[in-house]
N, CA, C and O of each residue as an XYZ file, in Angstrom:
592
protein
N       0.526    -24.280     16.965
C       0.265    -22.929     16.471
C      -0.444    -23.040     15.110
O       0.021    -23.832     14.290
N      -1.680    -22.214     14.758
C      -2.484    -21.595     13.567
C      -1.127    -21.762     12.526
O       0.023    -21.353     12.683
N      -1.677    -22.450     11.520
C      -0.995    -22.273     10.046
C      -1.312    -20.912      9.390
O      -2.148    -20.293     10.047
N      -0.883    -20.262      8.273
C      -1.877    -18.858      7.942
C      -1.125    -18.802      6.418
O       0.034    -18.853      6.005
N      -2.312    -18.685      5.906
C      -2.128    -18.336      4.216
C      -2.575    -17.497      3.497
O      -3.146    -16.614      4.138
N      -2.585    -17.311      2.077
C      -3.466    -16.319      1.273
C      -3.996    -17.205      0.361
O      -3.423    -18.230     -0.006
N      -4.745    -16.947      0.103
C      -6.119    -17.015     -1.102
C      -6.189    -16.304     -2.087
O      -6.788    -15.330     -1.632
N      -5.964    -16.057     -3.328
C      -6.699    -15.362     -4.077
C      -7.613    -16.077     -5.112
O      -7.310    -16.950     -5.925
N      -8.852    -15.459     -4.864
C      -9.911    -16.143     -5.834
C      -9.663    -15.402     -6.844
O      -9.557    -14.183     -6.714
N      -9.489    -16.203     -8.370
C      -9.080    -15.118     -8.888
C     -10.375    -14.474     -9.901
O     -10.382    -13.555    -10.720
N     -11.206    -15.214     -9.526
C     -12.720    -14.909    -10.484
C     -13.214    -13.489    -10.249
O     -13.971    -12.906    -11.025
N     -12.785    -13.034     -9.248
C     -12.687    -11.420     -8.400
C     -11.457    -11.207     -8.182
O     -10.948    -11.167     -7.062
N     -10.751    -11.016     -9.478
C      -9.409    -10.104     -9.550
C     -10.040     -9.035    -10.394
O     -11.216     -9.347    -10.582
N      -9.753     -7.970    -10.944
C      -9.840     -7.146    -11.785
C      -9.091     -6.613    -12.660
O      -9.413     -5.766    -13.493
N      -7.778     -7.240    -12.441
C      -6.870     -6.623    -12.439
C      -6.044     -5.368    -12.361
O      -5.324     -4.859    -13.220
N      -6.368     -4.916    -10.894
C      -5.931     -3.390    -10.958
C      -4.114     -3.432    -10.475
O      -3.423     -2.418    -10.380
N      -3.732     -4.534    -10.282
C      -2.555     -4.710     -9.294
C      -1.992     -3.751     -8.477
O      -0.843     -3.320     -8.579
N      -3.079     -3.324     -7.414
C      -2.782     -3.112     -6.317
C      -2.376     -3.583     -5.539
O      -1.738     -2.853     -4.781
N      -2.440     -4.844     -5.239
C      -1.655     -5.818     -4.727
C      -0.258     -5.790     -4.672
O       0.436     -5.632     -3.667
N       0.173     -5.987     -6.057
C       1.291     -5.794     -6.448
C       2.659     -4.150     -6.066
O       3.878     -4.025     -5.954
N       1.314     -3.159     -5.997
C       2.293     -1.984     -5.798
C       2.139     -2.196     -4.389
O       3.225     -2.018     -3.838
N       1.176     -2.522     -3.533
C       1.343     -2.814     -1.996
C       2.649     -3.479     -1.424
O       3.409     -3.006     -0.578
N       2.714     -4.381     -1.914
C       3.631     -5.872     -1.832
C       5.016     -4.670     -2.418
O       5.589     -4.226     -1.423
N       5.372     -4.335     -3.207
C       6.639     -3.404     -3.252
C       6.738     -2.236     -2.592
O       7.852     -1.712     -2.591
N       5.503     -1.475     -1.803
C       5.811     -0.664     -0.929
C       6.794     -1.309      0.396
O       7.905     -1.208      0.916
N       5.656     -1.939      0.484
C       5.928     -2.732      1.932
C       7.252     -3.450      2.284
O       7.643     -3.580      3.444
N       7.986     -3.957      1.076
C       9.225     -4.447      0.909
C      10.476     -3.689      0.383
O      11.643     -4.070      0.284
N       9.617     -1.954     -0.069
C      10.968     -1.633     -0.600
C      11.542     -2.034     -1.460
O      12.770     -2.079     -1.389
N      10.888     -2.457     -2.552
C      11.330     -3.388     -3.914
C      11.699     -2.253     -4.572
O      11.031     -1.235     -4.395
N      12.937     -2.242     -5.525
C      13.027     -1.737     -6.294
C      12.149     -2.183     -8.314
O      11.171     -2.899     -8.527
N      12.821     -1.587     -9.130
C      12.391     -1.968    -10.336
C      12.411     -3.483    -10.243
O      13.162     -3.855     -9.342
N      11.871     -4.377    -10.839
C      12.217     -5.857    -11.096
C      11.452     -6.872    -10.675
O      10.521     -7.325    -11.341
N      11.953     -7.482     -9.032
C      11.370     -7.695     -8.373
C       9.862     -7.392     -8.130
O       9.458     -6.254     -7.888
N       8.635     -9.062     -8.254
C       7.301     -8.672     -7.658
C       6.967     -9.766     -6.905
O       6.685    -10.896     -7.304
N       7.010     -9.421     -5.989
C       6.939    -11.066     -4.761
C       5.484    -11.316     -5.207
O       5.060    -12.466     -5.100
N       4.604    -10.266     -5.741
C       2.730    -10.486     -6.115
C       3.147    -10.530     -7.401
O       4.311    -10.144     -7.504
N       2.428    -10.991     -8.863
C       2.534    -10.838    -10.063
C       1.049    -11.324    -10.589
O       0.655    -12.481    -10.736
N       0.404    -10.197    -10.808
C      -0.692    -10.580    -11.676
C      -0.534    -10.584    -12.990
O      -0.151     -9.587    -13.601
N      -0.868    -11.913    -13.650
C      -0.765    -11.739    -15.257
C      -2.181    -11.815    -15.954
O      -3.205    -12.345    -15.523
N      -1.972    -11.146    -17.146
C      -3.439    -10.864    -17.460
C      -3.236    -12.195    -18.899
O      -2.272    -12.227    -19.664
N      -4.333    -13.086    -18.922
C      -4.445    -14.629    -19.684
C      -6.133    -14.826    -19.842
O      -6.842    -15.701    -19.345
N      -6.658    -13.232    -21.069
C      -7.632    -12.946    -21.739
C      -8.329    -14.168    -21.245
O      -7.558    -15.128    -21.209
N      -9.514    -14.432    -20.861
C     -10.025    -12.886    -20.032
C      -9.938    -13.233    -18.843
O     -10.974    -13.193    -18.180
N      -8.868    -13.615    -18.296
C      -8.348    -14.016    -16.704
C      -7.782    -13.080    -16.300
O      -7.395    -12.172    -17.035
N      -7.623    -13.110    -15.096
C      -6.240    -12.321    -14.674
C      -5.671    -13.616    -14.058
O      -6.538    -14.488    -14.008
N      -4.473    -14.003    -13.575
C      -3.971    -14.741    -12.754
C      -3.117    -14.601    -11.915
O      -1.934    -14.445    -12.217
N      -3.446    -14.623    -10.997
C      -2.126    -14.171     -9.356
C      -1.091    -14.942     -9.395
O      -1.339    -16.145     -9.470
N       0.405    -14.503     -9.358
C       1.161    -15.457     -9.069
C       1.670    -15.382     -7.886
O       2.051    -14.214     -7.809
N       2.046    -16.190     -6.384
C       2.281    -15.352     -5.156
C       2.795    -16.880     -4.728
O       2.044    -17.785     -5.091
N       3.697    -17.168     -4.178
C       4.117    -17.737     -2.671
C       2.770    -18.736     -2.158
O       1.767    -18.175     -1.718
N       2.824    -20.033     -2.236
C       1.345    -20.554     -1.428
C       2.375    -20.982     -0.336
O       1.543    -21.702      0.216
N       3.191    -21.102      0.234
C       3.707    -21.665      1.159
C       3.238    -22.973      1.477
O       2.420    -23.341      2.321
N       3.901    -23.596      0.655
C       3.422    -25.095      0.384
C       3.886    -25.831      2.205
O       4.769    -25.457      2.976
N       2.753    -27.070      2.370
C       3.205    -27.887      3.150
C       4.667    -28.244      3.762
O       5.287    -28.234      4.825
N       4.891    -28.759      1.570
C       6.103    -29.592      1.339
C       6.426    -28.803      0.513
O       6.090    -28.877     -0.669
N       7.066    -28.003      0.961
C       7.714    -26.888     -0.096
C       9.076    -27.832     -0.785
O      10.005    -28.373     -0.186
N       8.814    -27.788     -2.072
C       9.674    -27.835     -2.558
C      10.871    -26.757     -3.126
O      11.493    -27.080     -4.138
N      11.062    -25.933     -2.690
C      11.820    -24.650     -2.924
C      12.978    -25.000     -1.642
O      14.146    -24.670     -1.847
N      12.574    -25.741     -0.195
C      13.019    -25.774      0.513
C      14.181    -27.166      0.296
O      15.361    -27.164      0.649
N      13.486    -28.214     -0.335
C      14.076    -29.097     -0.794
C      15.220    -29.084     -1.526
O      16.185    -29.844     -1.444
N      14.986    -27.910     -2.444
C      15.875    -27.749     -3.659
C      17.221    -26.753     -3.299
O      18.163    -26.745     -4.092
N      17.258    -25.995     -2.181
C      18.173    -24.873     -1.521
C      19.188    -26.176     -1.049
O      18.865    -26.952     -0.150
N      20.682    -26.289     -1.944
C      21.173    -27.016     -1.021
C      22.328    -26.318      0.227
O      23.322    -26.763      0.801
N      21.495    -24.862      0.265
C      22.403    -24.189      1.280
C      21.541    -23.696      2.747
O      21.784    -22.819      3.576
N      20.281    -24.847      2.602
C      19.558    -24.716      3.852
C      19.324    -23.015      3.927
O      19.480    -22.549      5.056
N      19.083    -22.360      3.199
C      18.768    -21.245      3.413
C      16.931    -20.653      3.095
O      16.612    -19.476      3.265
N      16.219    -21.428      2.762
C      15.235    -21.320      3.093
C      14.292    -22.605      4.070
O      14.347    -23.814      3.846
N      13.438    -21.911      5.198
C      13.052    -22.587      5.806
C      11.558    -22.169      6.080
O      11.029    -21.280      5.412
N      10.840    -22.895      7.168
C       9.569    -22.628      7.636
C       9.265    -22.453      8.932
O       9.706    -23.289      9.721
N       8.291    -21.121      9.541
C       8.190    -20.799     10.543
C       7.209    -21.635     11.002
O       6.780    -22.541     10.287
N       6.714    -21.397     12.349
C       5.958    -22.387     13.206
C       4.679    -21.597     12.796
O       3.651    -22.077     13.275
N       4.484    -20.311     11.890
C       3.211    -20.123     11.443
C       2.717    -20.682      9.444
O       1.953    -20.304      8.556
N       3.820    -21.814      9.685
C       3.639    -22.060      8.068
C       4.531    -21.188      7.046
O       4.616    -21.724      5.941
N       5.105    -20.158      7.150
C       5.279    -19.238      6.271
C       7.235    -19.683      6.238
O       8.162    -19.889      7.022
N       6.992    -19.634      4.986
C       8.161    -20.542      4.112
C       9.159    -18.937      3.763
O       8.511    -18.094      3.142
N      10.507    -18.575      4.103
C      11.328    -17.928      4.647
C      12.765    -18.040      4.193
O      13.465    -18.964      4.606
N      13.311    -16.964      3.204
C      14.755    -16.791      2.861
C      15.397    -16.641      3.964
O      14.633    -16.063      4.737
N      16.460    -16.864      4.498
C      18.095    -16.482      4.908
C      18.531    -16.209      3.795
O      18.815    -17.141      3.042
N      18.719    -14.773      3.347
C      19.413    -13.905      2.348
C      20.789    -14.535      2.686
O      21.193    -15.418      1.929
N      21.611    -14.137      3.835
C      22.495    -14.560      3.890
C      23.377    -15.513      3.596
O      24.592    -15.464      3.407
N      22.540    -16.463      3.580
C      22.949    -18.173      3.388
C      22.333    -18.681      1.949
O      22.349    -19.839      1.531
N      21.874    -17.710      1.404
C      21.547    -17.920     -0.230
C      22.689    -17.491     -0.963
O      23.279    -16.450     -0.674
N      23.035    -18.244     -1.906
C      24.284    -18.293     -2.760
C      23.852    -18.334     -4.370
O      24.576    -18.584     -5.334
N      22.615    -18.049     -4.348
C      22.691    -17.626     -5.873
C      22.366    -18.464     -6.650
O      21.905    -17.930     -7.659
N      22.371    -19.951     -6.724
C      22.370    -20.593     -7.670
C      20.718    -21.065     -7.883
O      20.699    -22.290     -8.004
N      19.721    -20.645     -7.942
C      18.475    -20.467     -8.354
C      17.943    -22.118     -8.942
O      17.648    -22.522    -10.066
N      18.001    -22.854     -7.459
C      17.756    -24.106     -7.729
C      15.974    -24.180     -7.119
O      15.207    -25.138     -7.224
N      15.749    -23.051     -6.592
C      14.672    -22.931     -5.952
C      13.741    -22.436     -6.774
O      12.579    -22.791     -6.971
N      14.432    -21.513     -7.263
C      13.389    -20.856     -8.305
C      12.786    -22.235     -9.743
O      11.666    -22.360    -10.237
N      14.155    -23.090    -10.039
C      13.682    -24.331    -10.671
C      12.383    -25.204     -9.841
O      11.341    -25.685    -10.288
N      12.885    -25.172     -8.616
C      11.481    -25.879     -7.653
C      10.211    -25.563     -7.844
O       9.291    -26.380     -7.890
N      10.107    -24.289     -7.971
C       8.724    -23.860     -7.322
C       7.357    -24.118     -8.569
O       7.486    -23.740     -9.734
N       6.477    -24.605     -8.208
C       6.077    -25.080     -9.142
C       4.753    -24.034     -9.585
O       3.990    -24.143    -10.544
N       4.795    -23.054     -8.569
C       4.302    -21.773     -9.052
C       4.223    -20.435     -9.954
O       3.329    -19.744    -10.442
N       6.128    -20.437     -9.901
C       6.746    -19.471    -10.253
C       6.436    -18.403     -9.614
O       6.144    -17.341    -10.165
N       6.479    -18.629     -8.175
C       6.822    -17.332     -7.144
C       7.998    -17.108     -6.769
O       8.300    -16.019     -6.281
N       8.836    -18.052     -6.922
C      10.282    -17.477     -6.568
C      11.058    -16.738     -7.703
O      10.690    -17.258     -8.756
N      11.556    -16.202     -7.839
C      12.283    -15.091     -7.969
C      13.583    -14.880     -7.642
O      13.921    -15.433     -6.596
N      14.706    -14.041     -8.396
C      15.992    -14.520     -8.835
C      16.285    -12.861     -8.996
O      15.829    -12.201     -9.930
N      17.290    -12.203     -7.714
C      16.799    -10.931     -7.564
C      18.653    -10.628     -7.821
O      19.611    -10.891     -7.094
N      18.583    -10.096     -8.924
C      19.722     -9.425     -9.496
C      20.726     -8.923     -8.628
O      21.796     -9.417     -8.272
N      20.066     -7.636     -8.304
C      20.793     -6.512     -7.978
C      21.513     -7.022     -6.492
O      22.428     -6.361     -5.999
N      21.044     -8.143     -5.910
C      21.323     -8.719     -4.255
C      22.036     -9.669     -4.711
O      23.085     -9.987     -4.153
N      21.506    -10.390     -5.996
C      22.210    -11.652     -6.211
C      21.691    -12.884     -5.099
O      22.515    -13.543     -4.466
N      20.329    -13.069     -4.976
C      19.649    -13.813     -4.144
C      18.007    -14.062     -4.639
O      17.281    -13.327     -5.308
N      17.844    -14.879     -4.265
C      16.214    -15.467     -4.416
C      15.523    -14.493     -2.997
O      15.827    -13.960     -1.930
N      14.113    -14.820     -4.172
C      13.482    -13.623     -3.130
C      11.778    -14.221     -3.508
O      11.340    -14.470     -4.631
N      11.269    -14.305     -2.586
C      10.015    -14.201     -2.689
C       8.535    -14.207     -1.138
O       8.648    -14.445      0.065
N       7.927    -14.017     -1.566
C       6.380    -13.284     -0.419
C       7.044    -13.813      0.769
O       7.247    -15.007      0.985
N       7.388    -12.769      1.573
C       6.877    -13.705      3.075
C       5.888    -13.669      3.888
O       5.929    -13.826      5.108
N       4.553    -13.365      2.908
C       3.204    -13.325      3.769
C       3.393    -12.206      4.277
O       2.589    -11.978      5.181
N       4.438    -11.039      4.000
C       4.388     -9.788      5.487
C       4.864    -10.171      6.620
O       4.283     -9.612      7.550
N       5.706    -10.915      6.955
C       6.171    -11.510      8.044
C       6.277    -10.802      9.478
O       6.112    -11.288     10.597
N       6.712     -9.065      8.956
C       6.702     -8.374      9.839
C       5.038     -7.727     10.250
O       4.623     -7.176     11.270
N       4.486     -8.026      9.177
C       3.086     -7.413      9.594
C       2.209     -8.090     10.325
O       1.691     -7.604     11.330
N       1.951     -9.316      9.874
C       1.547    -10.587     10.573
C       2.085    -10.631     12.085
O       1.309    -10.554     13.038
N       3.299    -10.746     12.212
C       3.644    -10.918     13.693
C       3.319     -9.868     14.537
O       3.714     -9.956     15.700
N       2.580     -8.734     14.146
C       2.142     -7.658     14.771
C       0.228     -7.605     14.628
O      -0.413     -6.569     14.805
N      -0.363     -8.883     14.299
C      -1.594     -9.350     14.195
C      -1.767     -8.384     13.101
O      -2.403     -7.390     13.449
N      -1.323     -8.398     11.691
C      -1.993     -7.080     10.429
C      -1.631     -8.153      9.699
O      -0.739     -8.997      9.791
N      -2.473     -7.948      8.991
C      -2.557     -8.631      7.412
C      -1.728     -8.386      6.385
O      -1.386     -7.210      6.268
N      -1.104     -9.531      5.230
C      -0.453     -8.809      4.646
C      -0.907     -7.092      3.622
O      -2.001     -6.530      3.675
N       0.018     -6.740      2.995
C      -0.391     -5.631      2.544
C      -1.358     -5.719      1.217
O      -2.255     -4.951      0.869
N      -0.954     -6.705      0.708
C      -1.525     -7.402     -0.590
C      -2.806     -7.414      0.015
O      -3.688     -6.804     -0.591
N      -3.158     -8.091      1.296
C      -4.979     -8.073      1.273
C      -5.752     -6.802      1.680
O      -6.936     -6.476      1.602
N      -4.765     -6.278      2.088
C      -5.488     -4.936      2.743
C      -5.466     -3.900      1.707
O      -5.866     -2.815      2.127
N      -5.157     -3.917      0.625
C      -5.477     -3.142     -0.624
C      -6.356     -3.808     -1.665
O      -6.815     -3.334     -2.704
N      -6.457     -4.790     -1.240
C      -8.148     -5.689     -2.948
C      -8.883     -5.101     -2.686
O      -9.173     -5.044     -1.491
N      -9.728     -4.196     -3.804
C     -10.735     -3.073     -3.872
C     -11.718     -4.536     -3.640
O     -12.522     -4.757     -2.734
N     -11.345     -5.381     -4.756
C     -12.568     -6.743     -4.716
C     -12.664     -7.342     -3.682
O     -13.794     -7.787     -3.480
N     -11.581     -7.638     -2.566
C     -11.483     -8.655     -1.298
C     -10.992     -9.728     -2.289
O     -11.087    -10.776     -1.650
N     -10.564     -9.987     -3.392
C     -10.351    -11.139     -3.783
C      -9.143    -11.839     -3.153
O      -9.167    -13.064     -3.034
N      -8.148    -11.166     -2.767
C      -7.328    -11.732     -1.884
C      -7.667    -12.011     -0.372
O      -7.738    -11.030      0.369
N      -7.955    -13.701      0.325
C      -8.339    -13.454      1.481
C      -7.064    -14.350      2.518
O      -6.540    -15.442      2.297
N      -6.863    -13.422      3.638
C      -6.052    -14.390      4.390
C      -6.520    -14.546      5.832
O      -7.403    -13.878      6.369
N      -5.822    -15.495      6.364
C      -5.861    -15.963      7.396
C      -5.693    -17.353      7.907
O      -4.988    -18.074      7.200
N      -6.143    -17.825      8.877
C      -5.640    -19.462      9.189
C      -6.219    -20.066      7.960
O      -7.284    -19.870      7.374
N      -5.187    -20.876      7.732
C      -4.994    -21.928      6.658
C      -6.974    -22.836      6.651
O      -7.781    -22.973      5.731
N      -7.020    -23.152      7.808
C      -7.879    -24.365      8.305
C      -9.327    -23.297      7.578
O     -10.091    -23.732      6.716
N      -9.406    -22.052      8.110
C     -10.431    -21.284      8.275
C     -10.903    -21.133      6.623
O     -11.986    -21.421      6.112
N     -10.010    -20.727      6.172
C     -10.274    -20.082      4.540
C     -10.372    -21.492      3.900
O     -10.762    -21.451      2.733
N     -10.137    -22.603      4.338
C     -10.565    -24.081      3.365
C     -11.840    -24.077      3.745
O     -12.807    -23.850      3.018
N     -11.847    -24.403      5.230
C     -13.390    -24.514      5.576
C     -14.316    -23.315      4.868
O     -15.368    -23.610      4.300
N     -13.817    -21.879      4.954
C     -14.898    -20.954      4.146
C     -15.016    -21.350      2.655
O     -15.936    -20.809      2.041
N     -14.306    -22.124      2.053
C     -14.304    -22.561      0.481
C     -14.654    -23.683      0.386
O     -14.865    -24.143     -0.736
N     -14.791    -24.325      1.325
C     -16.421    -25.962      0.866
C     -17.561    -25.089      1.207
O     -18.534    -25.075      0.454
N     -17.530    -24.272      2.398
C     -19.455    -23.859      2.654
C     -19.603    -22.795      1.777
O     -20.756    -22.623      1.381
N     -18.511    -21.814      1.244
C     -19.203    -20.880      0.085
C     -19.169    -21.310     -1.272
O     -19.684    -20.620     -2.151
């Protein structure tokens, strides 16, 4: 099965973080919580998001087996079986994981998991006024980034 990721170039961010209010519609986030986080690092913007690493190390670091990976790549809480102790969030060498209070659980992107499995994109790409966020098979968007 197709691997599938996101991209954001961030040379075409603008920073409007639409992204960001997408990504909390779609999840029902309250205050706090931003599975997307654009930071603005004059005169950058910079995306912070979930790459769903290979070798996730977030997965490594859960010693309650509560995060794992689907057969489409996309790296996946068990809320349930998360206990709080934010050894993952030490992992990630992104700082996409996230340490969600009010649940008392780690939390971060699942690509839209529910949207994706219904062939839709996450919500994050379907709101970039720029397209700077691009997704799809893993293989496809490398290959479009040596020929463009």
């Amino acid at each position: 099965m197709p691997k599938y990721s996101l991209l954001f170039r961030k040379k075409d961010c603008m920073g409007c973080h639409a992204c960001e209010v997408a990504c909390k519609q779609e999840h029902s986030l309250p205050v706090g919580p931003r599975l997307v986080r654009v930071l603005e690092k004059a005169p950058d913007f910079i995306p912070i998001y979930c790459h769903h690493c290979a070798k996730a190390p977030c997965i490594e670091a859960c010693p309650e087996k509560a995060i794992s990976k689907n057969e489409m790549g996309v790296v996946l809480i068990t809320k349930e079986l998360c206990i709080g102790c934010m050894a993952c969030v030490d992992a990630c060498p992104f700082g996409a994981m996230q340490f969600f209070e009010e649940e008392g659980t780690a939390v971060k992107c699942d690509l839209c998991i529910d949207r994706i499995s219904m062939g839709r994109a996450p919500a994050c790409a379907c709101v970039c006024p720029t397209g700077c966020i691009v997704y799809g098979q893993t293989k496809a968007i490398l290959d479009a980034m040596v020929d463009g």
